[in-house]
Coordinates of C-alpha atoms and ligand atoms in Angstrom, one line a residue:
X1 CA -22.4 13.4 38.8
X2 CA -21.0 14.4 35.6
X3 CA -19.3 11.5 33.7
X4 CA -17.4 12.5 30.7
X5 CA -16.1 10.4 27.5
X6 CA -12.5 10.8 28.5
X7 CA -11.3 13.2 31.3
X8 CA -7.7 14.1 30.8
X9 CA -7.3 15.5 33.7
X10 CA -7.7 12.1 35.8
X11 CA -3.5 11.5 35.3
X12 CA -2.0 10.0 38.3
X13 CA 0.3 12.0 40.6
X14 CA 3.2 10.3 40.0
X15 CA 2.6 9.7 35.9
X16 CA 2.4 14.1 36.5
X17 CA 5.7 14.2 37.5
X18 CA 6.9 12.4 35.5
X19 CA 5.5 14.1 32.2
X20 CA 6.7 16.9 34.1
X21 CA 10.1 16.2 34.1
X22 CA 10.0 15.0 30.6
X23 CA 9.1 18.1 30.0
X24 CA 12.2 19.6 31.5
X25 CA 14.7 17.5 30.1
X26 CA 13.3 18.9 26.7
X27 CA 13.3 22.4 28.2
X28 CA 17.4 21.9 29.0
X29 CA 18.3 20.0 25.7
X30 CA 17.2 23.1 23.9
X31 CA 16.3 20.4 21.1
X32 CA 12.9 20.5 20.0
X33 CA 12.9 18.8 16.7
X34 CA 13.4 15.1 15.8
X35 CA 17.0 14.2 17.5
X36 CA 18.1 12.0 20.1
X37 CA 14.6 12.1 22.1
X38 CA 12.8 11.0 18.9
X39 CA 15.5 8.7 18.3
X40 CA 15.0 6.8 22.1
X41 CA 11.2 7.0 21.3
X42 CA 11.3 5.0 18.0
X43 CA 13.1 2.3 19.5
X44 CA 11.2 1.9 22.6
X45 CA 8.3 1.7 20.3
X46 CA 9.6 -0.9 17.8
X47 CA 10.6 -2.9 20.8
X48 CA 7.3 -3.0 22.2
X49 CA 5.6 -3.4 18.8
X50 CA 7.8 -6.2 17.6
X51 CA 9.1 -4.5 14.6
X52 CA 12.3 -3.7 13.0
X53 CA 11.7 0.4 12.7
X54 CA 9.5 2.6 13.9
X55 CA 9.0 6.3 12.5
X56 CA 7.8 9.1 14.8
X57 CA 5.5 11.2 12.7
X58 CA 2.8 14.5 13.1
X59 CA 0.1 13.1 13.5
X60 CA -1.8 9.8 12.6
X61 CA -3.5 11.1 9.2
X62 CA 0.2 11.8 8.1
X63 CA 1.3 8.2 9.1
X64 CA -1.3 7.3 6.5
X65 CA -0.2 9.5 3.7
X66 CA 3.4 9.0 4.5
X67 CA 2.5 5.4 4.5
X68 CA 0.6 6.2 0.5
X69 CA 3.6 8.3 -0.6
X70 CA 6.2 5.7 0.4
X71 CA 4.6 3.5 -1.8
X72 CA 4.0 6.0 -4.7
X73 CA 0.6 5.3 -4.9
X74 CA -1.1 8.0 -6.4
X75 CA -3.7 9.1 -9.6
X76 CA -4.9 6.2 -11.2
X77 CA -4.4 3.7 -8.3
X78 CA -6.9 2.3 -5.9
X79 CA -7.6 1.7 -2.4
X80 CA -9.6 -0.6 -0.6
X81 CA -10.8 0.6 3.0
X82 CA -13.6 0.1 4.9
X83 CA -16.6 2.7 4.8
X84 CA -17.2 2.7 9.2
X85 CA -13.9 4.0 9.8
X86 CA -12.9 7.9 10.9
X87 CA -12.4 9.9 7.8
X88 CA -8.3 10.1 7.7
X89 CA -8.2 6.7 6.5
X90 CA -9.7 7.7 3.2
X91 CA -9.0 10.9 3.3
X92 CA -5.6 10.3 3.2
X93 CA -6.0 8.1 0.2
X94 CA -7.5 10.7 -1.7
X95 CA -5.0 13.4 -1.0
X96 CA -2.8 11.3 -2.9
X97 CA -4.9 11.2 -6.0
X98 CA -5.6 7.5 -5.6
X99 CA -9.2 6.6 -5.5
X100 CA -10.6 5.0 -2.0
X101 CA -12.8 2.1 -2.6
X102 CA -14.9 1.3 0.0
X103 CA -16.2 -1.7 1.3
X104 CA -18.6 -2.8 4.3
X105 CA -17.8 -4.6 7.7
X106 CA -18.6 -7.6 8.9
X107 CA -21.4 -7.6 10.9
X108 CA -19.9 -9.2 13.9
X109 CA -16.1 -7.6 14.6
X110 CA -17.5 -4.3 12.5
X111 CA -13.8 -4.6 10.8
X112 CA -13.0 -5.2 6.6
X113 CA -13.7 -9.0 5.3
X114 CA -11.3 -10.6 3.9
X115 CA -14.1 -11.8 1.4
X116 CA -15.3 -7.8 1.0
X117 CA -11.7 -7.4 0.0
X118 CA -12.4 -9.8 -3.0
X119 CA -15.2 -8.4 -4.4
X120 CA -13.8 -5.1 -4.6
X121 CA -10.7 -5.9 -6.2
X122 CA -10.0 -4.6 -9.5
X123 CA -6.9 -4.1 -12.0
X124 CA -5.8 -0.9 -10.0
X125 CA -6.1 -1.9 -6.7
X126 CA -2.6 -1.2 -5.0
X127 CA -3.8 -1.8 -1.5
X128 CA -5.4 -2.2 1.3
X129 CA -6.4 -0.5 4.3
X130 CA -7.6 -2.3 7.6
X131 CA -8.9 -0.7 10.6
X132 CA -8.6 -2.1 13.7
X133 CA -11.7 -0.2 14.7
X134 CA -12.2 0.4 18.5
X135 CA -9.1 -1.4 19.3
X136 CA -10.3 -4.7 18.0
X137 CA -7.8 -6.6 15.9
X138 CA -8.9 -7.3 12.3
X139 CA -8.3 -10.7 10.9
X140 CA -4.9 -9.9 9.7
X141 CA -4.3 -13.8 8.5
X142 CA -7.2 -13.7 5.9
X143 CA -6.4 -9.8 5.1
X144 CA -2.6 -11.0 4.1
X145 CA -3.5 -13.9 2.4
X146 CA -5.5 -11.9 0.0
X147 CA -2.9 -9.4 -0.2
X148 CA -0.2 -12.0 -1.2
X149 CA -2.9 -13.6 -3.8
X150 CA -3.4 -10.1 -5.3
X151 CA 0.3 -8.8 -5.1
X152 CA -1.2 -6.0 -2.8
X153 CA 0.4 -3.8 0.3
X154 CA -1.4 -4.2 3.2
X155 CA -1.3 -0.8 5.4
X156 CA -2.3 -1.5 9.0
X157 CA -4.7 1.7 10.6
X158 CA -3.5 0.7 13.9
X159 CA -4.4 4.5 14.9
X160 CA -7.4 2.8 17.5
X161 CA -5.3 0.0 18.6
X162 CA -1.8 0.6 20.2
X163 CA -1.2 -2.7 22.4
X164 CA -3.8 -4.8 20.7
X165 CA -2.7 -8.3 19.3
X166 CA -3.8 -11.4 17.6
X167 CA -1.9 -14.7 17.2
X168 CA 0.5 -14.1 19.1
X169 CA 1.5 -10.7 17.4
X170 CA 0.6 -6.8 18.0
X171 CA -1.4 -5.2 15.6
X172 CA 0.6 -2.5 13.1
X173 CA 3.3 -5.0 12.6
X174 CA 2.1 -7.6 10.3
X175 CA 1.5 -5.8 7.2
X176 CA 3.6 -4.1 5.0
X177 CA 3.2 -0.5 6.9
X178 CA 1.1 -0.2 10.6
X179 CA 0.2 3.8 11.1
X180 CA -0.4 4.5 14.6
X181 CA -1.5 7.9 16.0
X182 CA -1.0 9.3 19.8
X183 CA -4.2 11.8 19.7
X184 CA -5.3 12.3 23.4
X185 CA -8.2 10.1 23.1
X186 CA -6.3 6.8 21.5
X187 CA -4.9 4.0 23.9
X188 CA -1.6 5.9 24.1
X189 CA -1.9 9.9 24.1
X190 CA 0.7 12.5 23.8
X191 CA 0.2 16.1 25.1
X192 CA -0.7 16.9 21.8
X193 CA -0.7 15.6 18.1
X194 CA 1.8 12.1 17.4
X195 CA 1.8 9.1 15.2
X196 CA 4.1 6.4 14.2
X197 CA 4.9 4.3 11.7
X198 CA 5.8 0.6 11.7
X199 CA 7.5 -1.4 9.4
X200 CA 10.2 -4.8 8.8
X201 CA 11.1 -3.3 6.0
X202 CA 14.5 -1.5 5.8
X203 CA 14.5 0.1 2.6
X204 CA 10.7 1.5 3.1
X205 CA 11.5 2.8 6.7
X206 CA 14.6 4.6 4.8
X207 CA 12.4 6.5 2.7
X208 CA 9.8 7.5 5.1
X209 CA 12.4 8.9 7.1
X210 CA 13.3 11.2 4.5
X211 CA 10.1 11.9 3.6
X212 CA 9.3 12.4 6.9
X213 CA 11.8 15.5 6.0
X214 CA 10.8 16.9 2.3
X215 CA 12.5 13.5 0.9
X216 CA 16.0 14.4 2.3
X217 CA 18.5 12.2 3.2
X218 CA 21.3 14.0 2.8
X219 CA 20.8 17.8 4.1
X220 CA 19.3 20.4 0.5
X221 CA 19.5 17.3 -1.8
X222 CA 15.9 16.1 -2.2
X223 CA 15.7 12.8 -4.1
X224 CA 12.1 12.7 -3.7
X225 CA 9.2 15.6 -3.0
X226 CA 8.0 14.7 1.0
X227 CA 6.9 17.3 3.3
X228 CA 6.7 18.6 7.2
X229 CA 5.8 15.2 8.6
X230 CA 8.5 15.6 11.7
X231 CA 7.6 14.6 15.6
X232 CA 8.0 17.0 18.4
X233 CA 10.5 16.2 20.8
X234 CA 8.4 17.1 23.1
X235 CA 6.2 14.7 22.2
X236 CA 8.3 11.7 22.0
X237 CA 9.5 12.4 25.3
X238 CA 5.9 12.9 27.1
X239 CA 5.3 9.1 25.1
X240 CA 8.3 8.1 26.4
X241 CA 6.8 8.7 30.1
X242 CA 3.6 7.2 29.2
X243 CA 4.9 4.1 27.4
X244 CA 5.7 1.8 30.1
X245 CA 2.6 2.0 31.4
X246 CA 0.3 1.8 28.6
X247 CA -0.2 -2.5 29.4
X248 CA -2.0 -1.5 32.6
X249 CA -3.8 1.4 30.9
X250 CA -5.2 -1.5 28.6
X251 CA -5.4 -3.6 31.2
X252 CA -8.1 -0.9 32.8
X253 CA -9.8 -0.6 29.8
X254 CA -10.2 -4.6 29.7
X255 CA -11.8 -4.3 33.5
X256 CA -14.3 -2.1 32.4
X257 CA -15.5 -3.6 29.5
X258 CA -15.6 -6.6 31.6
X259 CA -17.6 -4.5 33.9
X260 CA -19.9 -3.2 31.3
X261 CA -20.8 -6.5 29.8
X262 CA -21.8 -7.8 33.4
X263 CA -23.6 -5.2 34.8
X264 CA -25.8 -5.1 31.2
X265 CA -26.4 -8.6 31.4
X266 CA -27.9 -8.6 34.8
X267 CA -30.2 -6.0 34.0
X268 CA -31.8 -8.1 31.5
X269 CA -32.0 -5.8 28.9
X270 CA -28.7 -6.8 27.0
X271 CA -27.3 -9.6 25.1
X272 CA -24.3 -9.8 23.1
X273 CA -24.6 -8.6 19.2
X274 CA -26.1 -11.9 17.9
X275 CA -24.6 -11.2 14.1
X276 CA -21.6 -13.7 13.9
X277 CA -18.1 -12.7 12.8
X278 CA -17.9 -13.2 9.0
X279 CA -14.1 -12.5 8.9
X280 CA -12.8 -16.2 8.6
X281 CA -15.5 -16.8 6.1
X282 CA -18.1 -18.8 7.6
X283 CA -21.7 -18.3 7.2
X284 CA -23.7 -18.6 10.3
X285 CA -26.9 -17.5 10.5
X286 CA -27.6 -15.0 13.7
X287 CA -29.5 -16.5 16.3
X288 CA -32.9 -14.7 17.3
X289 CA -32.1 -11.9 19.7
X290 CA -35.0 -9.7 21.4
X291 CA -32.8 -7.5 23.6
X292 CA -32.9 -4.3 22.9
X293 CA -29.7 -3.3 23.4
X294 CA -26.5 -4.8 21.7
X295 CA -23.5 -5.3 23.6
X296 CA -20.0 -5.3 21.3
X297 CA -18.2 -8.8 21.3
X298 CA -14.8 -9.6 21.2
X299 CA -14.5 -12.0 17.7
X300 CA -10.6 -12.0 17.7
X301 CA -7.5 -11.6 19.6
X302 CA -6.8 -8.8 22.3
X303 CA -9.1 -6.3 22.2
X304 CA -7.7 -3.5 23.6
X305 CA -11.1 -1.2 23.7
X306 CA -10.0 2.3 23.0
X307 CA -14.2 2.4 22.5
X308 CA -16.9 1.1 24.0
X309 CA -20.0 1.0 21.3
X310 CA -23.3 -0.9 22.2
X311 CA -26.1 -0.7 19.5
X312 CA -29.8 0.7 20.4
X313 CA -31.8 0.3 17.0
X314 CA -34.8 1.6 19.5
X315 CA -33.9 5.4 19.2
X316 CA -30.0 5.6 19.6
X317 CA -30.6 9.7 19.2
X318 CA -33.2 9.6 22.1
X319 CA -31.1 7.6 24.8
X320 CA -28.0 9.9 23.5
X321 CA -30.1 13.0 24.8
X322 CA -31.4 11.3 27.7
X323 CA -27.7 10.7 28.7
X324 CA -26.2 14.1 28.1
X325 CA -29.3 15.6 30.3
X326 CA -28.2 13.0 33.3
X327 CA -24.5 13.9 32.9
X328 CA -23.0 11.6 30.7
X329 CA -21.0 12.3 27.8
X330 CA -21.6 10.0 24.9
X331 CA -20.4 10.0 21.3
X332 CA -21.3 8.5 17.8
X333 CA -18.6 6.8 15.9
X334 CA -19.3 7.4 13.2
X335 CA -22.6 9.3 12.2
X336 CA -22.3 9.3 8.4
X337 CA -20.6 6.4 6.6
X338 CA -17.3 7.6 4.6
X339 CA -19.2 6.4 1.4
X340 CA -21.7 8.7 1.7
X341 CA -19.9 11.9 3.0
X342 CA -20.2 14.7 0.7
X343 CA -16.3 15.0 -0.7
X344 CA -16.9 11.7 -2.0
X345 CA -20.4 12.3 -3.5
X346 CA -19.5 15.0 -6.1
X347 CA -16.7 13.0 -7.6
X348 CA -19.3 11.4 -9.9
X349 CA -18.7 8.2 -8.7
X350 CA -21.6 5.8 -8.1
X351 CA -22.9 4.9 -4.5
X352 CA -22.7 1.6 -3.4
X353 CA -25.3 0.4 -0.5
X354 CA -23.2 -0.7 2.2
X355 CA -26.3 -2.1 4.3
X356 CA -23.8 -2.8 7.5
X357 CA -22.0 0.1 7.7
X358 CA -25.5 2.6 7.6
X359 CA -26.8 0.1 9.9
X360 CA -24.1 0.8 12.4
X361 CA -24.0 4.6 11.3
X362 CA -27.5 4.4 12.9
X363 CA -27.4 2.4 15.8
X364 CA -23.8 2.7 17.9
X365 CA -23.5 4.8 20.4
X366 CA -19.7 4.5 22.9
X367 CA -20.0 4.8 26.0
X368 CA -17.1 6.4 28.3
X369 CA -14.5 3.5 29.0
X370 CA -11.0 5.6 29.7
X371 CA -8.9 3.8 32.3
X372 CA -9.6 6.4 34.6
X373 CA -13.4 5.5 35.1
X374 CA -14.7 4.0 38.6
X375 CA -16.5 0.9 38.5
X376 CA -19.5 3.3 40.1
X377 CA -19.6 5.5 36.9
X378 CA -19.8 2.3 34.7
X379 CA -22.7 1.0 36.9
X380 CA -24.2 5.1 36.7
X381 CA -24.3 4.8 33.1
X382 CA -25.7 0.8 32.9
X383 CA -28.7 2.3 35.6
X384 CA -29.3 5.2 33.2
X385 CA -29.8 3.0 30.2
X386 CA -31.9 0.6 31.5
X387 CA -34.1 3.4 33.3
X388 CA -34.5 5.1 29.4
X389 CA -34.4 1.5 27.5
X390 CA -37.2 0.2 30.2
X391 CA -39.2 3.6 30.3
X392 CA -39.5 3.1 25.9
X393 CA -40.3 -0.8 26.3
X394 CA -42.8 0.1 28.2
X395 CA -44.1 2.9 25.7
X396 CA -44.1 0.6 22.8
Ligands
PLP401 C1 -7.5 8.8 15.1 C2 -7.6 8.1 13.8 C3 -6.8 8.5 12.7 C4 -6.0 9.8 12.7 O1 -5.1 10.0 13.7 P1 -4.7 11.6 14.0 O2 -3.6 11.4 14.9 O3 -5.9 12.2 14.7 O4 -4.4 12.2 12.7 C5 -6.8 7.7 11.6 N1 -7.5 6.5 11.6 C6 -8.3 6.2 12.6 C7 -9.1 4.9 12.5 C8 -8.4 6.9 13.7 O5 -9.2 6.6 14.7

């Protein structure tokens, strides 16, 4: 039994048609580009997010630099993000000139401290950039306080965490700018590269729209230098199909956590992470844990688990191997901390030690979750783990 990470193939019958006749309604409209299939998409979207406007965009990496440019942030300026994070969210700061500053997670929710935030502040910070890493909501309270303090924009990478919410509010929303992106593997795919930007703010949704366009607004006058940052129609309309059911596709993803978490913890081999959330600034100390395998907690609001990621400080590499030979797809998010990746190296700049990002870097290894997995597969994978994680204790 093979179980893959994510098998796109697994889409309902009736969720098939219905891209497919997305698909043909584009096909008739002969209108491929932005226009009125874009325009249905964006407000489907900023109805379901809670916002004001909503920009369809590329890709999520250009929701982030769009998100920059808007701002004209740019050489001289910096960034705060969080070093365990994919690469776009600093990469896309540095395509604008501006210089990413990076800063650790907390050891319990894995997201940006509010407190990390502080300590990295400087006279050119500009903003910030939170991750709602593997769907889990950061502490957006703290994050906006210390925004406000600083006179800061806060830039939500929602990219992980479509659906998610906390107090009462989904993620993307809450600071100045949420970029979201619609990759296959996120927690709602297109047929093909998307993203989104949300926003309250009017006069900032204005100007991503035309820079969305080369920084048109009215047809060959360009009041400001944007670039190619358009949706496919084709795309918005495939979302469009998916949309309404994207609460039960998190609902699924919910269940198997759920599902996880129990089957682990009857094997006896599991516990929770111990490390408490640091976020709201509070400084427990981790009670003793001698399981070897870490389990991921929710700290904060809906999770909406777009990944599963359990720690094995044991010999992540060797269970990773032990699972691809037995049929089971696994990946490492993320390998090699942004701090220490190489187009950051050269720059001259010094390295910081970010002890719980390279701790992470070594230890995390998700599991498949998608919606589409059977609770059978889950308990596959859990019967896998303990047969490798037993087989070692037993070595040792
Ligand atoms: C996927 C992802 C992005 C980039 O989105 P793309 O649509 O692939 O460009 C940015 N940030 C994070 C945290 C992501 O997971």
């Amino acid at each position: 039994m093979r179980i893959p990470l994510l098998d796109f193939g697994r889409i309902a019958p009736d969720e098939k048609g219905e891209l497919e006749s997305a698909f043909r309604r584009v096909l008739e409209s002969g209108h491929f580009i932005l226009g009125e299939e874009v325009a249905a998409f964006e407000r489907e979207c900023a109805d379901f997010l809670g916002v004001a406007h909503a920009i369809g965009v590329s890709s999520g990496t250009d929701a982030l630099l769009l998100s920059l440019e808007s701002l004209e942030i740019g050489p001289g300026d910096e960034v705060i993000c969080p070093s365990y994070t994919f690469f776009a969210t600093a990469g896309s700061i540095a395509r604008t000139g501006a210089k990413p500053v990076f800063a650790d997670c907390c050891p319990g929710c894995w997201n940006l401290p509010p407190q990390e935030v502080r300590r990295k502040l400087t006279a050119k910070t500009r903003a910030i950039i939170p991750v709602h890493l593997f769907g889990q909501p950061a502490t957006m309270t703290n994050l906006l306080a210390v925004g406000q303090e600083a006179g800061l924009a806060v830039i939500e990478d929602a990219a992980q965490a479509f659906g998610a919410s906390s107090d009462g509010q989904k993620v993307g929303g809450r600071g100045l700018l949420g970029c979201f992106s619609f990759f296959p593997t996120k927690n709602l795919g297109a047929l093909g590269d998307a993203g989104l930007i949300a926003t309250q703010d009017g006069a900032l949704a204005e100007r991503i729209r035309a820079l969305r366009v080369h920084g048109s607004r009215v047809k060959y006058r360009h009041e400001w230098i944007g670039g190619n940052f358009r949706i496919d129609a084709l795309q918005a309309a495939f979302l469009r199909a998916r949309l309404p059911r994207v609460e039960a596709a998190l609902e699924m993803r919910r269940r198997n956590a759920a599902l996880y978490e129990e089957a682990f913890r009857a094997s006896g081999i599991a516990a929770l992470s111990p490390e408490p959330c640091r976020c709201q600034g509070e400084e427990r100390v981790a009670p003793k844990v001698t399981s070897p395998l870490l389990l991921p907690r929710n700290d904060r609001g809906e999770h909406t688990w777009n990944q599963y990621v359990v720690r094995y400080p044991t010999d992540r590499d060797g269970l990773r191997r032990f699972l691809s030979e037995e049929g089971v797809q696994t990946e490492v998010y993320y390998p090699l901390p942004l701090h220490q990746q190489p187009c950051f190296l050269d720059k001259g700049r010094e390295v910081d030690e970010l002890p719980v990002a390279e701790l992470l870097a070594r230890e995390s290894l998700a599991l498949p979750i998608f919606p589409g997995l059977s609770p059978g597969e889950i308990q596959r994978v859990v019967d896998l783990i303990v047969r490798f994680v037993s087989q070692k204790g037993n070595e040792a």
